Amino acid sequence: AAEPAASLTAGSTRYGKAVDMWSLGCIFGEMLSGKPCFPGTSTLNQLEKICEIIGKPTEEQIRAKLDEIAAQVTADYEGKELLLVGVLKGAVMVMADFARALPTHMTMDWMAVSSYGTGTRSSGVVQIRKDLDTDLHGKHVLIVEDIIDSGLTLHWLLANFASRGAASIEIFSLLRKPDAAKVEVPCKYVGFDIPSDFVVGYGLDYAERYRNLRDVAVLAPHVYA
Ligand code: PRP
């Protein structure tokens, strides 16, 4: 994901300033040395100190929502062959859990795109880094995303997929930021509408970290301030 804008607001940290400075020191120390702050300890132990775990949504809420949407999708696609297309890398966790929540057969493919480049905001200029292996002709495609932010990535992807002859194309995004939308994206299945805070976890990253957090969390501002 892109780096959050400096103007982003986030809630207060649960930890004191001393801990914040210690955590920040750990991050820079790790970046400079390439070694963990405390060799032998899990980096996840430090994640709880540098992310504000506000638990919106928590692992349990995500699981419940995935079950709910899986039931809807199962009913909507009855008698049809469903192809789930995950957008790498952020959608990995959603895809893994959502696919297992489906009680019916489905196939799975992946697309890797980049719309951020070296900038800090989505550019809307999308590059394909890995294309699908599947011919979409006649397929019922459900794109699986972790988050819709500006909407530019999915806007582009929909146009791209439309030219490939799919029988239908719908979107499932676990998270959506309505206030950040630059283009309208017709998303049939939405897990949670969230504020425009910079979120990490459950597949979402900041500088490639935090994807393995089990909850979605708001990144504490001192991490990028
Ligand atoms: C994130 C996310 C979406 C996209 C949404 O991917 O997974 O694909 O940004 O942003 P948008 O609505 O503003 O276009 P990112 O480019 O950060 O790559 P990643 O999935 O590998 O983290």
mmCIF file of C-alpha atoms and ligand atoms in Angstrom:
data_model
loop_
_atom_site.group_PDB
_atom_site.id
_atom_site.type_symbol
_atom_site.label_atom_id
_atom_site.label_comp_id
_atom_site.label_asym_id
_atom_site.label_seq_id
_atom_site.Cartn_x
_atom_site.Cartn_y
_atom_site.Cartn_z
ATOM 1 C CA ALA A 1 0.000 0.000 0.000
ATOM 2 C CA ALA A 2 0.999 3.590 -0.407
ATOM 3 C CA GLU A 3 2.277 5.559 2.520
ATOM 4 C CA PRO A 4 -0.418 7.408 4.409
ATOM 5 C CA ALA A 5 -0.763 11.133 3.934
ATOM 6 C CA ALA A 6 0.770 13.189 6.708
ATOM 7 C CA SER A 7 -2.569 14.819 7.314
ATOM 8 C CA LEU A 8 -4.207 11.546 8.264
ATOM 9 C CA THR A 9 -5.810 11.551 11.621
ATOM 10 C CA ALA A 10 -5.801 8.546 13.859
ATOM 11 C CA GLY A 11 -6.835 7.854 17.394
ATOM 12 C CA SER A 12 -4.658 8.131 20.426
ATOM 13 C CA THR A 13 -2.240 5.360 21.157
ATOM 14 C CA ARG A 14 -2.842 2.978 24.010
ATOM 15 C CA TYR A 15 0.805 3.225 24.927
ATOM 16 C CA GLY A 16 2.860 5.978 26.441
ATOM 17 C CA LYS A 17 5.263 8.191 24.575
ATOM 18 C CA ALA A 18 8.279 6.330 25.935
ATOM 19 C CA VAL A 19 6.988 3.119 24.454
ATOM 20 C CA ASP A 20 6.248 4.890 21.186
ATOM 21 C CA MET A 21 9.798 6.169 20.943
ATOM 22 C CA TRP A 22 11.108 2.727 21.835
ATOM 23 C CA SER A 23 8.963 1.175 19.107
ATOM 24 C CA LEU A 24 10.028 3.739 16.549
ATOM 25 C CA GLY A 25 13.637 3.110 17.523
ATOM 26 C CA CYS A 26 13.085 -0.581 16.962
ATOM 27 C CA ILE A 27 11.674 0.003 13.493
ATOM 28 C CA PHE A 28 14.548 2.246 12.412
ATOM 29 C CA GLY A 29 17.014 -0.072 14.109
ATOM 30 C CA GLU A 30 15.608 -3.006 12.220
ATOM 31 C CA MET A 31 15.573 -1.076 8.965
ATOM 32 C CA LEU A 32 19.199 -0.046 9.337
ATOM 33 C CA SER A 33 20.573 -3.325 10.614
ATOM 34 C CA GLY A 34 18.184 -5.684 8.853
ATOM 35 C CA LYS A 35 17.931 -7.584 12.132
ATOM 36 C CA PRO A 36 15.034 -7.850 14.545
ATOM 37 C CA CYS A 37 15.134 -5.509 17.513
ATOM 38 C CA PHE A 38 15.154 -8.473 19.850
ATOM 39 C CA PRO A 39 16.684 -11.472 18.080
ATOM 40 C CA GLY A 40 14.669 -14.593 18.703
ATOM 41 C CA THR A 41 11.431 -12.783 19.498
ATOM 42 C CA SER A 42 8.515 -12.568 17.137
ATOM 43 C CA THR A 43 8.135 -9.301 15.298
ATOM 44 C CA LEU A 44 4.410 -9.693 15.934
ATOM 45 C CA ASN A 45 5.081 -8.915 19.581
ATOM 46 C CA GLN A 46 6.146 -5.466 18.479
ATOM 47 C CA LEU A 47 3.190 -4.995 16.167
ATOM 48 C CA GLU A 48 0.850 -4.606 19.085
ATOM 49 C CA LYS A 49 2.990 -1.806 20.400
ATOM 50 C CA ILE A 50 3.230 0.176 17.207
ATOM 51 C CA CYS A 51 -0.273 -0.331 15.831
ATOM 52 C CA GLU A 52 -3.310 0.871 17.576
ATOM 53 C CA ILE A 53 -5.403 -2.246 17.710
ATOM 54 C CA ILE A 54 -8.837 -0.777 17.722
ATOM 55 C CA GLY A 55 -10.293 -4.009 16.464
ATOM 56 C CA LYS A 56 -12.491 -2.583 13.739
ATOM 57 C CA PRO A 57 -13.035 -5.089 12.369
ATOM 58 C CA THR A 58 -11.579 -7.798 14.553
ATOM 59 C CA GLU A 59 -10.701 -11.282 13.415
ATOM 60 C CA GLU A 60 -14.022 -12.558 14.805
ATOM 61 C CA GLN A 61 -16.024 -9.842 13.053
ATOM 62 C CA ILE A 62 -14.235 -10.590 9.790
ATOM 63 C CA ARG A 63 -14.982 -14.306 10.069
ATOM 64 C CA ALA A 64 -18.668 -13.647 10.773
ATOM 65 C CA LYS A 65 -18.898 -11.236 7.840
ATOM 66 C CA LEU A 66 -17.179 -13.680 5.483
ATOM 67 C CA ASP A 67 -19.693 -16.390 6.451
ATOM 68 C CA GLU A 68 -22.556 -13.964 5.836
ATOM 69 C CA ILE A 69 -21.279 -12.934 2.407
ATOM 70 C CA ALA A 70 -20.421 -16.523 1.487
ATOM 71 C CA ALA A 71 -24.055 -17.460 2.117
ATOM 72 C CA GLN A 72 -25.232 -14.598 -0.119
ATOM 73 C CA VAL A 73 -22.780 -15.527 -2.867
ATOM 74 C CA THR A 74 -23.769 -19.194 -2.670
ATOM 75 C CA ALA A 75 -27.412 -18.263 -3.189
ATOM 76 C CA ASP A 76 -26.667 -15.718 -5.931
ATOM 77 C CA TYR A 77 -24.490 -18.096 -7.938
ATOM 78 C CA GLU A 78 -26.592 -21.237 -7.567
ATOM 79 C CA GLY A 79 -26.191 -23.395 -10.671
ATOM 80 C CA LYS A 80 -23.350 -21.219 -11.970
ATOM 81 C CA GLU A 81 -19.649 -21.888 -12.039
ATOM 82 C CA LEU A 82 -17.910 -19.278 -9.944
ATOM 83 C CA LEU A 83 -14.404 -18.003 -10.582
ATOM 84 C CA LEU A 84 -12.871 -16.019 -7.729
ATOM 85 C CA VAL A 85 -10.169 -13.592 -8.840
ATOM 86 C CA GLY A 86 -7.976 -12.313 -6.039
ATOM 87 C CA VAL A 87 -6.019 -9.095 -6.429
ATOM 88 C CA LEU A 88 -2.538 -9.588 -5.032
ATOM 89 C CA LYS A 89 -1.158 -9.108 -2.586
ATOM 90 C CA GLY A 90 -3.629 -7.594 -0.176
ATOM 91 C CA ALA A 91 -6.487 -9.979 -0.964
ATOM 92 C CA VAL A 92 -4.581 -13.105 0.023
ATOM 93 C CA MET A 93 -6.111 -13.409 3.499
ATOM 94 C CA VAL A 94 -9.642 -12.525 2.389
ATOM 95 C CA MET A 95 -9.431 -14.988 -0.470
ATOM 96 C CA ALA A 96 -8.106 -17.804 1.706
ATOM 97 C CA ASP A 97 -10.818 -17.417 4.333
ATOM 98 C CA PHE A 98 -13.657 -16.506 1.978
ATOM 99 C CA ALA A 99 -13.019 -19.439 -0.364
ATOM 100 C CA ARG A 100 -13.103 -21.807 2.607
ATOM 101 C CA ALA A 101 -16.367 -20.272 3.801
ATOM 102 C CA LEU A 102 -18.018 -21.244 0.490
ATOM 103 C CA PRO A 103 -19.711 -24.631 0.605
ATOM 104 C CA THR A 104 -19.780 -24.986 -3.183
ATOM 105 C CA HIS A 105 -17.233 -25.676 -5.905
ATOM 106 C CA MET A 106 -15.335 -22.696 -7.243
ATOM 107 C CA THR A 107 -12.114 -22.010 -9.056
ATOM 108 C CA MET A 108 -9.543 -19.420 -8.135
ATOM 109 C CA ASP A 109 -7.124 -17.214 -10.038
ATOM 110 C CA TRP A 110 -4.933 -14.253 -9.193
ATOM 111 C CA MET A 111 -4.024 -10.935 -10.686
ATOM 112 C CA ALA A 112 -1.206 -8.705 -9.500
ATOM 113 C CA VAL A 113 -1.520 -5.030 -10.319
ATOM 114 C CA SER A 114 0.149 -1.898 -9.126
ATOM 115 C CA SER A 115 -1.377 1.529 -9.165
ATOM 116 C CA TYR A 116 0.802 3.358 -6.693
ATOM 117 C CA GLY A 117 4.297 3.137 -8.139
ATOM 118 C CA THR A 118 6.658 5.209 -6.035
ATOM 119 C CA GLY A 119 4.089 7.873 -5.205
ATOM 120 C CA THR A 120 2.045 8.156 -2.077
ATOM 121 C CA ARG A 121 -1.345 8.200 -3.728
ATOM 122 C CA SER A 122 -3.042 5.890 -6.151
ATOM 123 C CA SER A 123 -2.224 7.187 -9.613
ATOM 124 C CA GLY A 124 -4.987 5.373 -11.461
ATOM 125 C CA VAL A 125 -2.375 4.233 -13.952
ATOM 126 C CA VAL A 126 -2.424 0.508 -13.359
ATOM 127 C CA GLN A 127 0.315 -1.864 -14.373
ATOM 128 C CA ILE A 128 -0.283 -5.596 -14.671
ATOM 129 C CA ARG A 129 2.477 -7.410 -12.797
ATOM 130 C CA LYS A 130 0.880 -10.832 -13.083
ATOM 131 C CA ASP A 131 -1.988 -11.569 -15.426
ATOM 132 C CA LEU A 132 -4.672 -14.234 -15.030
ATOM 133 C CA ASP A 133 -3.995 -17.811 -16.098
ATOM 134 C CA THR A 134 -7.702 -18.281 -16.850
ATOM 135 C CA ASP A 135 -9.599 -17.395 -20.019
ATOM 136 C CA LEU A 136 -12.556 -15.383 -18.698
ATOM 137 C CA HIS A 137 -14.786 -16.150 -21.678
ATOM 138 C CA GLY A 138 -18.195 -17.287 -20.382
ATOM 139 C CA LYS A 139 -17.058 -17.266 -16.737
ATOM 140 C CA HIS A 140 -18.911 -15.809 -13.762
ATOM 141 C CA VAL A 141 -16.187 -13.733 -12.173
ATOM 142 C CA LEU A 142 -16.166 -12.461 -8.620
ATOM 143 C CA ILE A 143 -13.227 -10.149 -7.972
ATOM 144 C CA VAL A 144 -12.024 -10.439 -4.378
ATOM 145 C CA GLU A 145 -10.352 -7.367 -2.878
ATOM 146 C CA ASP A 146 -9.133 -6.412 0.566
ATOM 147 C CA ILE A 147 -9.992 -2.711 0.212
ATOM 148 C CA ILE A 148 -11.472 -0.106 -2.073
ATOM 149 C CA ASP A 149 -9.775 3.203 -1.365
ATOM 150 C CA SER A 150 -9.918 5.662 -4.268
ATOM 151 C CA GLY A 151 -11.547 2.956 -6.393
ATOM 152 C CA LEU A 152 -9.109 3.578 -9.229
ATOM 153 C CA THR A 153 -7.629 0.082 -9.218
ATOM 154 C CA LEU A 154 -10.978 -1.681 -9.501
ATOM 155 C CA HIS A 155 -12.314 0.889 -11.961
ATOM 156 C CA TRP A 156 -9.445 -0.004 -14.250
ATOM 157 C CA LEU A 157 -9.723 -3.725 -13.574
ATOM 158 C CA LEU A 158 -13.427 -3.802 -14.392
ATOM 159 C CA ALA A 159 -12.804 -2.139 -17.732
ATOM 160 C CA ASN A 160 -9.968 -4.555 -18.414
ATOM 161 C CA PHE A 161 -12.052 -7.620 -17.529
ATOM 162 C CA ALA A 162 -15.071 -6.395 -19.493
ATOM 163 C CA SER A 163 -13.100 -6.826 -22.691
ATOM 164 C CA ARG A 164 -12.348 -10.486 -21.943
ATOM 165 C CA GLY A 165 -15.808 -11.930 -22.543
ATOM 166 C CA ALA A 166 -16.850 -12.889 -18.999
ATOM 167 C CA ALA A 167 -20.498 -13.892 -18.529
ATOM 168 C CA SER A 168 -20.682 -11.694 -15.421
ATOM 169 C CA ILE A 169 -18.301 -9.658 -13.289
ATOM 170 C CA GLU A 170 -18.987 -8.654 -9.687
ATOM 171 C CA ILE A 171 -16.836 -7.384 -6.836
ATOM 172 C CA PHE A 172 -16.462 -8.409 -3.234
ATOM 173 C CA SER A 173 -14.331 -6.091 -1.106
ATOM 174 C CA LEU A 174 -13.834 -6.733 2.583
ATOM 175 C CA LEU A 175 -13.270 -3.030 3.287
ATOM 176 C CA ARG A 176 -14.345 0.161 1.557
ATOM 177 C CA LYS A 177 -13.574 3.802 2.331
ATOM 178 C CA PRO A 178 -16.552 5.778 1.025
ATOM 179 C CA ASP A 179 -14.953 9.138 1.862
ATOM 180 C CA ALA A 180 -11.858 8.362 -0.219
ATOM 181 C CA ALA A 181 -13.674 7.434 -3.428
ATOM 182 C CA LYS A 182 -12.490 9.187 -6.579
ATOM 183 C CA VAL A 183 -14.566 7.034 -8.878
ATOM 184 C CA GLU A 184 -17.704 5.044 -8.251
ATOM 185 C CA VAL A 185 -17.127 1.315 -8.305
ATOM 186 C CA PRO A 186 -20.147 -0.992 -8.452
ATOM 187 C CA CYS A 187 -19.262 -3.290 -5.571
ATOM 188 C CA LYS A 188 -21.984 -5.893 -4.987
ATOM 189 C CA TYR A 189 -20.583 -7.357 -1.764
ATOM 190 C CA VAL A 190 -19.001 -5.083 0.859
ATOM 191 C CA GLY A 191 -17.749 -6.316 4.207
ATOM 192 C CA PHE A 192 -17.265 -3.072 6.128
ATOM 193 C CA ASP A 193 -17.417 0.610 5.258
ATOM 194 C CA ILE A 194 -14.658 2.286 7.234
ATOM 195 C CA PRO A 195 -13.335 5.845 7.749
ATOM 196 C CA SER A 196 -10.361 7.071 5.742
ATOM 197 C CA ASP A 197 -7.743 6.113 8.345
ATOM 198 C CA PHE A 198 -4.693 4.226 7.142
ATOM 199 C CA VAL A 199 -5.402 0.616 7.997
ATOM 200 C CA VAL A 200 -3.125 -2.394 8.125
ATOM 201 C CA GLY A 201 -3.497 -6.071 8.879
ATOM 202 C CA TYR A 202 -5.390 -9.018 7.416
ATOM 203 C CA GLY A 203 -3.498 -8.632 4.147
ATOM 204 C CA LEU A 204 -3.121 -4.847 4.214
ATOM 205 C CA ASP A 205 0.399 -3.489 4.533
ATOM 206 C CA TYR A 206 2.419 -0.460 5.383
ATOM 207 C CA ALA A 207 5.760 -0.720 3.566
ATOM 208 C CA GLU A 208 5.016 -4.457 3.164
ATOM 209 C CA ARG A 209 4.664 -5.014 6.904
ATOM 210 C CA TYR A 210 1.669 -5.925 9.074
ATOM 211 C CA ARG A 211 -0.079 -8.083 6.473
ATOM 212 C CA ASN A 212 -0.066 -10.936 8.992
ATOM 213 C CA LEU A 213 -1.969 -9.095 11.712
ATOM 214 C CA ARG A 214 -5.124 -11.080 12.413
ATOM 215 C CA ASP A 215 -7.306 -7.971 12.922
ATOM 216 C CA VAL A 216 -7.577 -4.858 10.818
ATOM 217 C CA ALA A 217 -5.928 -2.019 12.730
ATOM 218 C CA VAL A 218 -5.398 1.690 12.304
ATOM 219 C CA LEU A 219 -1.744 2.533 11.968
ATOM 220 C CA ALA A 220 -0.687 4.784 14.806
ATOM 221 C CA PRO A 221 0.465 8.143 13.400
ATOM 222 C CA HIS A 222 3.852 8.063 15.127
ATOM 223 C CA VAL A 223 4.868 5.181 12.846
ATOM 224 C CA TYR A 224 4.858 7.450 9.797
ATOM 225 C CA ALA A 225 4.879 10.938 11.284
HETATM 226 C C1 PRP B 1 -4.263 -1.872 -2.428
HETATM 227 C C2 PRP B 1 -5.482 -2.759 -2.338
HETATM 228 C C3 PRP B 1 -6.217 -2.471 -3.622
HETATM 229 C C4 PRP B 1 -5.841 -1.042 -3.915
HETATM 230 C C5 PRP B 1 -6.997 -0.161 -3.542
HETATM 231 O O1 PRP B 1 -3.301 -2.538 -3.176
HETATM 232 O O2 PRP B 1 -5.139 -4.117 -2.228
HETATM 233 O O3 PRP B 1 -5.808 -3.308 -4.672
HETATM 234 O O4 PRP B 1 -4.715 -0.694 -3.089
HETATM 235 O O5 PRP B 1 -6.662 1.204 -3.739
HETATM 236 P P1 PRP B 1 -7.456 2.155 -4.717
HETATM 237 O O6 PRP B 1 -8.920 1.883 -4.510
HETATM 238 O O7 PRP B 1 -7.048 3.534 -4.269
HETATM 239 O O8 PRP B 1 -7.029 1.880 -6.107
HETATM 240 P P2 PRP B 1 -1.778 -2.023 -3.267
HETATM 241 O O9 PRP B 1 -1.595 -1.293 -4.567
HETATM 242 O O10 PRP B 1 -1.418 -1.291 -2.027
HETATM 243 O O11 PRP B 1 -0.970 -3.373 -3.370
HETATM 244 P P3 PRP B 1 -0.967 -4.653 -2.397
HETATM 245 O O12 PRP B 1 -2.325 -5.301 -2.522
HETATM 246 O O13 PRP B 1 0.119 -5.502 -2.940
HETATM 247 O O14 PRP B 1 -0.696 -4.171 -0.996
#
